[in-house]
mmCIF file of N, CA and C in Angstrom:
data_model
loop_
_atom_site.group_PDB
_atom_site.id
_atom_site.type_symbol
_atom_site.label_atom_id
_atom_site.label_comp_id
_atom_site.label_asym_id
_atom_site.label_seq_id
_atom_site.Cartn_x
_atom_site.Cartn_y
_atom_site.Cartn_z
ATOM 1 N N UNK A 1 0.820 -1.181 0.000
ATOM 2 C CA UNK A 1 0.000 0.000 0.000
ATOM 3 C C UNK A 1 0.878 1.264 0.000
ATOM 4 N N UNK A 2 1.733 1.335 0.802
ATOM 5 C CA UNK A 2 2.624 2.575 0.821
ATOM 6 C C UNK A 2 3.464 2.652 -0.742
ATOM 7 N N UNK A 3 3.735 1.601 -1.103
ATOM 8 C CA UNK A 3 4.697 1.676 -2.393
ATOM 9 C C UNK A 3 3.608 1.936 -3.385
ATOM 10 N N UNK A 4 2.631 1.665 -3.311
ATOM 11 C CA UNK A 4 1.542 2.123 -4.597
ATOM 12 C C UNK A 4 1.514 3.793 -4.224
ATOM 13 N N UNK A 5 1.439 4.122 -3.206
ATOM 14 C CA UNK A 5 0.717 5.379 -2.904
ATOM 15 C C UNK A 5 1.980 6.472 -3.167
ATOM 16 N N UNK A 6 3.135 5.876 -2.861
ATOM 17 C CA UNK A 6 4.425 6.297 -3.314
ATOM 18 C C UNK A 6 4.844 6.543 -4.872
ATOM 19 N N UNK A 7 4.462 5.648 -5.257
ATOM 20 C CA UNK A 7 4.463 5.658 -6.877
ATOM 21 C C UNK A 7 3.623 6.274 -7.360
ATOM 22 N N UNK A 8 2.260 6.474 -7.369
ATOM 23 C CA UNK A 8 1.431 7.935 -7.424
ATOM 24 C C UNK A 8 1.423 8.889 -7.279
ATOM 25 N N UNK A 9 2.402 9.133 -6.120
ATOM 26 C CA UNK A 9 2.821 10.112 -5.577
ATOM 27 C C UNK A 9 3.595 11.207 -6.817
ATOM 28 N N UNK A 10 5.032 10.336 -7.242
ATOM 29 C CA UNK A 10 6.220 10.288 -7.495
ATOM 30 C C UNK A 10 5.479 10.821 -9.418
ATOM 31 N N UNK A 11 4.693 10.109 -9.560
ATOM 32 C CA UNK A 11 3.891 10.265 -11.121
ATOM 33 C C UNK A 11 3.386 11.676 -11.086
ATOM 34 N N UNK A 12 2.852 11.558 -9.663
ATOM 35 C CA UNK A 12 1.757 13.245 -9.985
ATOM 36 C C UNK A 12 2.496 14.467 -10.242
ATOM 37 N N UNK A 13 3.852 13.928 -9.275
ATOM 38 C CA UNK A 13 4.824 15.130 -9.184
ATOM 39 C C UNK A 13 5.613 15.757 -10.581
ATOM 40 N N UNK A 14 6.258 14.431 -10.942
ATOM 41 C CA UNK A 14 6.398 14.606 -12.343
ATOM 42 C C UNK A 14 5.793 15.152 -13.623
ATOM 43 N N UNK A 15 4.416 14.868 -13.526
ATOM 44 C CA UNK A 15 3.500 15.575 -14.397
ATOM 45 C C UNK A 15 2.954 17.298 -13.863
ATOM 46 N N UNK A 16 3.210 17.141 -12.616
ATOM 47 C CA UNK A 16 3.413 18.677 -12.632
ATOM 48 C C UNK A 16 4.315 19.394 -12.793
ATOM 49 N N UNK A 17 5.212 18.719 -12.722
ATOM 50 C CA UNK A 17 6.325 19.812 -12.818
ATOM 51 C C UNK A 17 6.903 19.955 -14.074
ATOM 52 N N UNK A 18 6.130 19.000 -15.148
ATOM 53 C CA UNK A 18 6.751 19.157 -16.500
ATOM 54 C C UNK A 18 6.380 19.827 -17.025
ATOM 55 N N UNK A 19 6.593 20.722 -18.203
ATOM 56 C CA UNK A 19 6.535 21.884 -18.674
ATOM 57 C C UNK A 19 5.020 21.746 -19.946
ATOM 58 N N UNK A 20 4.308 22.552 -19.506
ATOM 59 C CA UNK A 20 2.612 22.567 -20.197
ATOM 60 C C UNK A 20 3.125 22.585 -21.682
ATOM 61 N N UNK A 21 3.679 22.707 -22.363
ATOM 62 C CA UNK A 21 4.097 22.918 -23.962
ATOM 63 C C UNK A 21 4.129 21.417 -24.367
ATOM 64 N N UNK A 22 4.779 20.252 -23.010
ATOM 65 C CA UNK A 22 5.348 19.300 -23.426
ATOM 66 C C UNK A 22 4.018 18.144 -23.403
ATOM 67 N N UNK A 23 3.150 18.694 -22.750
ATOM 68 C CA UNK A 23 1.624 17.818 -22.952
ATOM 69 C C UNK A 23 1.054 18.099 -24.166
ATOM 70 N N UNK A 24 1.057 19.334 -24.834
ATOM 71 C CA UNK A 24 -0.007 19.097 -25.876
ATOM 72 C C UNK A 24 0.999 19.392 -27.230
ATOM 73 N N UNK A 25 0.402 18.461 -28.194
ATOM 74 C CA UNK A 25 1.018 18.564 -29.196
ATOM 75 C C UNK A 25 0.781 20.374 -30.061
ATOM 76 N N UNK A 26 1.996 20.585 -30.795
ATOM 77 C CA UNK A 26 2.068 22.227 -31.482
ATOM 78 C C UNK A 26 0.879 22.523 -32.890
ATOM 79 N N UNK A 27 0.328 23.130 -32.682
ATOM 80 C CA UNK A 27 -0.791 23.680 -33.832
ATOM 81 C C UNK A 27 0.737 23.205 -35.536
ATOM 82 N N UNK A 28 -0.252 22.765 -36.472
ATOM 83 C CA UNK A 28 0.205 22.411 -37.112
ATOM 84 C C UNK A 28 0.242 23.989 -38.356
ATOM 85 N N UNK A 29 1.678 24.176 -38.896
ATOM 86 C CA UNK A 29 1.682 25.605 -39.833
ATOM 87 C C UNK A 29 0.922 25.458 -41.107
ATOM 88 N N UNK A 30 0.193 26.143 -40.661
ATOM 89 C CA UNK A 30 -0.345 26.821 -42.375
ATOM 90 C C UNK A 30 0.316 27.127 -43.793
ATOM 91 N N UNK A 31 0.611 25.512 -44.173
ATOM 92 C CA UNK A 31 1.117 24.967 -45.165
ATOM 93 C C UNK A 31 0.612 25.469 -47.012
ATOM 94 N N UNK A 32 -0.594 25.842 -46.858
ATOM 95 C CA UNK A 32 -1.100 26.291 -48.374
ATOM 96 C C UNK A 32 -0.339 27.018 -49.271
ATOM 97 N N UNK A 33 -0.134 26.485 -50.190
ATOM 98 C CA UNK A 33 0.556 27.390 -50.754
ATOM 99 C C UNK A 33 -0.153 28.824 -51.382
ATOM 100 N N UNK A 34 0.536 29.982 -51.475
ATOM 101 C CA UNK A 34 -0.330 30.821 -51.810
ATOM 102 C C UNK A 34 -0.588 30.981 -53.285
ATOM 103 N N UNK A 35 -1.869 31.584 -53.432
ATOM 104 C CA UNK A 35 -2.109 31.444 -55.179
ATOM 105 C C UNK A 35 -1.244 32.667 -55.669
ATOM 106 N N UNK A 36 -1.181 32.252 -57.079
ATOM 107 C CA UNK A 36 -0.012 33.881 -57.653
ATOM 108 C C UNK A 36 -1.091 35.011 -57.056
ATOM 109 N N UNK A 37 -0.015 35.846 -56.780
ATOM 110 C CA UNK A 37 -0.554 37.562 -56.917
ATOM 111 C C UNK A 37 0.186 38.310 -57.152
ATOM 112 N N UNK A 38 -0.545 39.393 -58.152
ATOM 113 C CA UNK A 38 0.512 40.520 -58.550
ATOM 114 C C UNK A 38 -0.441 41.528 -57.556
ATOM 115 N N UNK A 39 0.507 42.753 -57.404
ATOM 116 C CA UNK A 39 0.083 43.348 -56.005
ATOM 117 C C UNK A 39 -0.196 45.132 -57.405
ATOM 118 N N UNK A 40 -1.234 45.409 -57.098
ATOM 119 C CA UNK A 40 -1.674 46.064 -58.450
ATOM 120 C C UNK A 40 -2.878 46.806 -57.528
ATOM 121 N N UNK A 41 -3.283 47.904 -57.806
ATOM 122 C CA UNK A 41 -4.625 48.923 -57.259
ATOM 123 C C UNK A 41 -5.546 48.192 -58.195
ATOM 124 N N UNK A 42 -5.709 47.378 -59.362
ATOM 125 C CA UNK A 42 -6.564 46.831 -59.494
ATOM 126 C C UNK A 42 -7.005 45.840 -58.665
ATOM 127 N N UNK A 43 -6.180 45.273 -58.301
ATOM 128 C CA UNK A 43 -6.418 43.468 -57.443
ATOM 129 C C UNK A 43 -6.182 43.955 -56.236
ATOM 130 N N UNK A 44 -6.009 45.080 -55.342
ATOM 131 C CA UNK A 44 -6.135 45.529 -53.992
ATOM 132 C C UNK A 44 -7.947 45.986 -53.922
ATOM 133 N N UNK A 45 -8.551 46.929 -54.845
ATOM 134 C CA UNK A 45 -9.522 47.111 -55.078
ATOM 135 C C UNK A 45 -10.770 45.568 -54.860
ATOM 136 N N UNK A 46 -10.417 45.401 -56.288
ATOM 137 C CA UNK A 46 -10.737 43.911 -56.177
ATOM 138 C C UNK A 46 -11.374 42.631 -54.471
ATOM 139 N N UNK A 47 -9.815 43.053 -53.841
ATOM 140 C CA UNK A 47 -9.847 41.830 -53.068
ATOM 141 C C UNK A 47 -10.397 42.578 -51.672
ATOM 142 N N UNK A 48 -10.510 44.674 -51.811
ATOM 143 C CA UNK A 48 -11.063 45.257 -50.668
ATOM 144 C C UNK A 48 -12.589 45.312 -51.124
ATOM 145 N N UNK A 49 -13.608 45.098 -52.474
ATOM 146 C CA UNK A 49 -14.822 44.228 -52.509
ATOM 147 C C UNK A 49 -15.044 43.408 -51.811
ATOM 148 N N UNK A 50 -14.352 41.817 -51.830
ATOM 149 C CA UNK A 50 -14.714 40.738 -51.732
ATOM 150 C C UNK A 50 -14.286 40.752 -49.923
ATOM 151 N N UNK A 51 -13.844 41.435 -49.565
ATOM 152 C CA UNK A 51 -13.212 41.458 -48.162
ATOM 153 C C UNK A 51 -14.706 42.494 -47.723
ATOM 154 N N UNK A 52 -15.267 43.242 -48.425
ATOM 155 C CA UNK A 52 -16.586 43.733 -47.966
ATOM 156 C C UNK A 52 -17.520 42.854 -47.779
ATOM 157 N N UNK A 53 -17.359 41.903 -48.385
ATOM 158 C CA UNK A 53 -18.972 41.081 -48.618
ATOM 159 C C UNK A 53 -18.789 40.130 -47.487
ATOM 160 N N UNK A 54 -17.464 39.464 -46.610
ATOM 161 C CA UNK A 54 -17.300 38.407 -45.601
ATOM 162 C C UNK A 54 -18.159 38.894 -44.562
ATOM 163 N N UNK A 55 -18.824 37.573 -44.579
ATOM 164 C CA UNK A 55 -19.618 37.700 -43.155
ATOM 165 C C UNK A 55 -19.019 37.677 -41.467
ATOM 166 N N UNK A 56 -18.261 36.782 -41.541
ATOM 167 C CA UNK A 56 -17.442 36.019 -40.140
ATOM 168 C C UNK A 56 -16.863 37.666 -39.624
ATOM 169 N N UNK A 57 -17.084 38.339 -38.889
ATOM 170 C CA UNK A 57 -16.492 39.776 -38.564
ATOM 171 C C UNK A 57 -14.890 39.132 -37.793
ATOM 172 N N UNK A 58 -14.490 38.150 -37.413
ATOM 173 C CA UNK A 58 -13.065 38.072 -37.415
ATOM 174 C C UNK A 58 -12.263 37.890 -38.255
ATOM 175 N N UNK A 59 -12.649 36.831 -39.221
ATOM 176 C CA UNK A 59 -11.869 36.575 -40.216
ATOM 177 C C UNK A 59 -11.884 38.117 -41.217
ATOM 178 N N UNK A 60 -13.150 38.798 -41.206
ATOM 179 C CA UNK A 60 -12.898 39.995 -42.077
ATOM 180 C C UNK A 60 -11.744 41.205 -41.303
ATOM 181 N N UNK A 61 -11.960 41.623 -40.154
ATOM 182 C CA UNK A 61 -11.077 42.141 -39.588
ATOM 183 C C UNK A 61 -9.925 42.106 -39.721
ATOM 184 N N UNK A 62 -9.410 40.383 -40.070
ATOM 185 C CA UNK A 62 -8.096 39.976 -40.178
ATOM 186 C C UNK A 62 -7.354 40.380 -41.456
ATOM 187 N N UNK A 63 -8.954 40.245 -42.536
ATOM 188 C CA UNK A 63 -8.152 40.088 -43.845
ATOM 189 C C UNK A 63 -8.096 41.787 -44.455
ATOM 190 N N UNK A 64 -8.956 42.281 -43.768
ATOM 191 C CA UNK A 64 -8.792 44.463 -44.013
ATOM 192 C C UNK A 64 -7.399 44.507 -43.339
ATOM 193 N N UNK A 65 -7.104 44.085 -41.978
ATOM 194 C CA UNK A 65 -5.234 44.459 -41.889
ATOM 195 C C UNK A 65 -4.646 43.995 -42.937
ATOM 196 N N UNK A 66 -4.702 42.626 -43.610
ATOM 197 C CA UNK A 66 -3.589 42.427 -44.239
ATOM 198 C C UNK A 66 -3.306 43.449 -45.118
ATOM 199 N N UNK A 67 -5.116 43.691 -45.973
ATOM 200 C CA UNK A 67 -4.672 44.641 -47.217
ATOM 201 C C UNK A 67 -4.572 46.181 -46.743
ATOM 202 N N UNK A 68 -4.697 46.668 -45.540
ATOM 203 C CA UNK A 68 -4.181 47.795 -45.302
ATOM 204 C C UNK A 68 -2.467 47.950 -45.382
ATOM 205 N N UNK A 69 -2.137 46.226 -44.807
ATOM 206 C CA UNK A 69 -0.536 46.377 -44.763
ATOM 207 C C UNK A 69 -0.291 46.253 -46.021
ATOM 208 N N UNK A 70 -0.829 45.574 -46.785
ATOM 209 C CA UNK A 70 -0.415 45.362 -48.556
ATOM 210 C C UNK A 70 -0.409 46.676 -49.270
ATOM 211 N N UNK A 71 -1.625 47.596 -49.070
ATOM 212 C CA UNK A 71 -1.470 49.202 -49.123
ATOM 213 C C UNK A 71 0.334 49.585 -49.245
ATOM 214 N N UNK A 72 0.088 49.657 -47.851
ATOM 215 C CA UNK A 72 0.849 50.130 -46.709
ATOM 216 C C UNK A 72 2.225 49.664 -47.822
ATOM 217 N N UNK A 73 2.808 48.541 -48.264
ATOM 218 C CA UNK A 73 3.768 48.110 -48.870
ATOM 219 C C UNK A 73 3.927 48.599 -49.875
ATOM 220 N N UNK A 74 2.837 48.591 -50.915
ATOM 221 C CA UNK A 74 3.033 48.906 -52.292
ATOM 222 C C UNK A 74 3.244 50.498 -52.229
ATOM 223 N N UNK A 75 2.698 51.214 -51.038
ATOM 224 C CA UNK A 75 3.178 52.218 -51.387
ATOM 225 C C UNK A 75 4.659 52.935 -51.037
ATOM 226 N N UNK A 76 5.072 51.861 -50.843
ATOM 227 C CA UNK A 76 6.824 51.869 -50.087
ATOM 228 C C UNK A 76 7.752 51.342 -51.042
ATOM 229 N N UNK A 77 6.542 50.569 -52.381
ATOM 230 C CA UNK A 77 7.410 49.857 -53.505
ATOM 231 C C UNK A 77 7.822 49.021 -52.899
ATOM 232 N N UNK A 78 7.021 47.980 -51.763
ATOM 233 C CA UNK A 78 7.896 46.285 -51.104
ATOM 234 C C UNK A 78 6.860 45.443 -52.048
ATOM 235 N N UNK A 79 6.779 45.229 -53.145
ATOM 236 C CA UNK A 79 6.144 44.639 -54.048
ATOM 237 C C UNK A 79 5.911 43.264 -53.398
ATOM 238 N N UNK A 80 6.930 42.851 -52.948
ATOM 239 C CA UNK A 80 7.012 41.637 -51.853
ATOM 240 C C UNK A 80 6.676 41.517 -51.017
ATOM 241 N N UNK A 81 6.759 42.272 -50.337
ATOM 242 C CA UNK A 81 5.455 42.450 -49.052
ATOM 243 C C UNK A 81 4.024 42.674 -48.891
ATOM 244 N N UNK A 82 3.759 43.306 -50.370
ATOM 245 C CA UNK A 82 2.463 43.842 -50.452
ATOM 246 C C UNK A 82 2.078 41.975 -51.224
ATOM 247 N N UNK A 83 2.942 41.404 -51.955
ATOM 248 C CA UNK A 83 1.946 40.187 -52.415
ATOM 249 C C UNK A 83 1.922 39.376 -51.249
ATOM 250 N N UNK A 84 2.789 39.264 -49.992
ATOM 251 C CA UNK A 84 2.987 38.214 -49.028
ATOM 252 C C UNK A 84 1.504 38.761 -48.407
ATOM 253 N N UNK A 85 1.128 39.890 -47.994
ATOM 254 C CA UNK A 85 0.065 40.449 -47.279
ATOM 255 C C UNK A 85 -0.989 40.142 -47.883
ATOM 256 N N UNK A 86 -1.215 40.692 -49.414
ATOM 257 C CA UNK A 86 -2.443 40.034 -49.984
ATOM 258 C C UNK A 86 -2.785 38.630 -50.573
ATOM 259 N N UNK A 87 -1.460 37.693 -50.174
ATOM 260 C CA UNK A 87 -2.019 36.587 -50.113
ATOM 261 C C UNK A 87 -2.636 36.065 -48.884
ATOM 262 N N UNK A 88 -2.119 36.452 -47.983
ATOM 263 C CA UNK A 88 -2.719 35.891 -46.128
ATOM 264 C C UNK A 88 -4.425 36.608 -46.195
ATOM 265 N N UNK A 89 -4.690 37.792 -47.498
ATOM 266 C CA UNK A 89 -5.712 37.978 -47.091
ATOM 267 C C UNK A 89 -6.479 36.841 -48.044
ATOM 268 N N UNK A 90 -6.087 36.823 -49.200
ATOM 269 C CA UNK A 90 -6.696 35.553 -49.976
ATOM 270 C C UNK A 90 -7.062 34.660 -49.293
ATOM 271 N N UNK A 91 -6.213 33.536 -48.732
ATOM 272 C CA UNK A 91 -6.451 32.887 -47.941
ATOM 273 C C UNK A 91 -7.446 33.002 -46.977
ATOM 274 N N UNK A 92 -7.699 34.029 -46.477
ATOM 275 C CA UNK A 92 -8.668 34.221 -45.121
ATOM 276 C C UNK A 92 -10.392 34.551 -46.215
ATOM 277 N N UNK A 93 -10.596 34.411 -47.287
ATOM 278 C CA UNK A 93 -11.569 34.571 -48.037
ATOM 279 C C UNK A 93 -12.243 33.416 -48.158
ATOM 280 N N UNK A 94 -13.218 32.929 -47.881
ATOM 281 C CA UNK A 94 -14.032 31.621 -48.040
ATOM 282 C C UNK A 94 -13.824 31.325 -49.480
ATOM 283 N N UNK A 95 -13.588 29.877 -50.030
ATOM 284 C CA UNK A 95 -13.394 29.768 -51.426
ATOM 285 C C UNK A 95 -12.251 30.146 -52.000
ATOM 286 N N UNK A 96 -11.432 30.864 -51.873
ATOM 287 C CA UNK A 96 -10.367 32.031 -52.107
ATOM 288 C C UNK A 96 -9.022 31.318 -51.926
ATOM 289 N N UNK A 97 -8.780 30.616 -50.483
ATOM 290 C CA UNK A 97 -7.688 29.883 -49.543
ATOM 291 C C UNK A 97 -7.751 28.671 -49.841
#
C-alpha cells in the first residue's frame, strides 16, 4: 500500500512539474501554398470588394489588416510584401484559400 501510494505520488509530481508545452502537441503551420498575386490597385480594389462582402467579422477584420498592410507596402514599392500580405488575405476569403 505505501509503495503504490508512493508511486502515485512520485507520477503526480512529475507531471506537474513538466513543462505545459510538453503535454499538448504544437498547432500544425499553415502549409497552403499561396495562389499567384501581382500586387496592383486593381487586385487591392478587387480583393477590398470581396473582403466587404465576408460575413465572419473576425476573419474579415483579419483580412482588411492584411490589405491595409499590402497598401501600406506597395506604397513603399515592397512589391514583396504587399503580395505576401495580400495573399494571407486571400487565404482568409471563403473559397479564395
Amino acid at each position: 500500500m505505501f509503495r503504490t501510494t508512493m508511486t502515485l505520488a512520485a507520477l503526480g509530481l512529475t507531471l506537474a512539474l513538466s513543462p505545459a508545452g510538453a503535454q499538448t502537441a504544437p498547432a500544425a503551420p499553415d502549409t497552403t501554398p499561396l495562389p499567384p498575386t501581382t500586387c496592383s490597385t486593381v487586385e487591392l480594389s478587387k480583393m477590398n470588394a470581396e473582403t466587404a462582402k465576408m460575413t465572419d467579422p473576425d476573419r474579415k477584420a483579419a483580412a482588411m489588416k492584411e490589405l491595409t498592410l499590402a497598401t501600406d507596402s506597395m506604397a513603399r514599392n515592397d512589391m514583396k510584401g504587399c503580395a505576401s500580405h495580400l495573399g494571407n488575405a486571400i487565404r482568409m476569403i471563403p473559397g479564395r484559400g
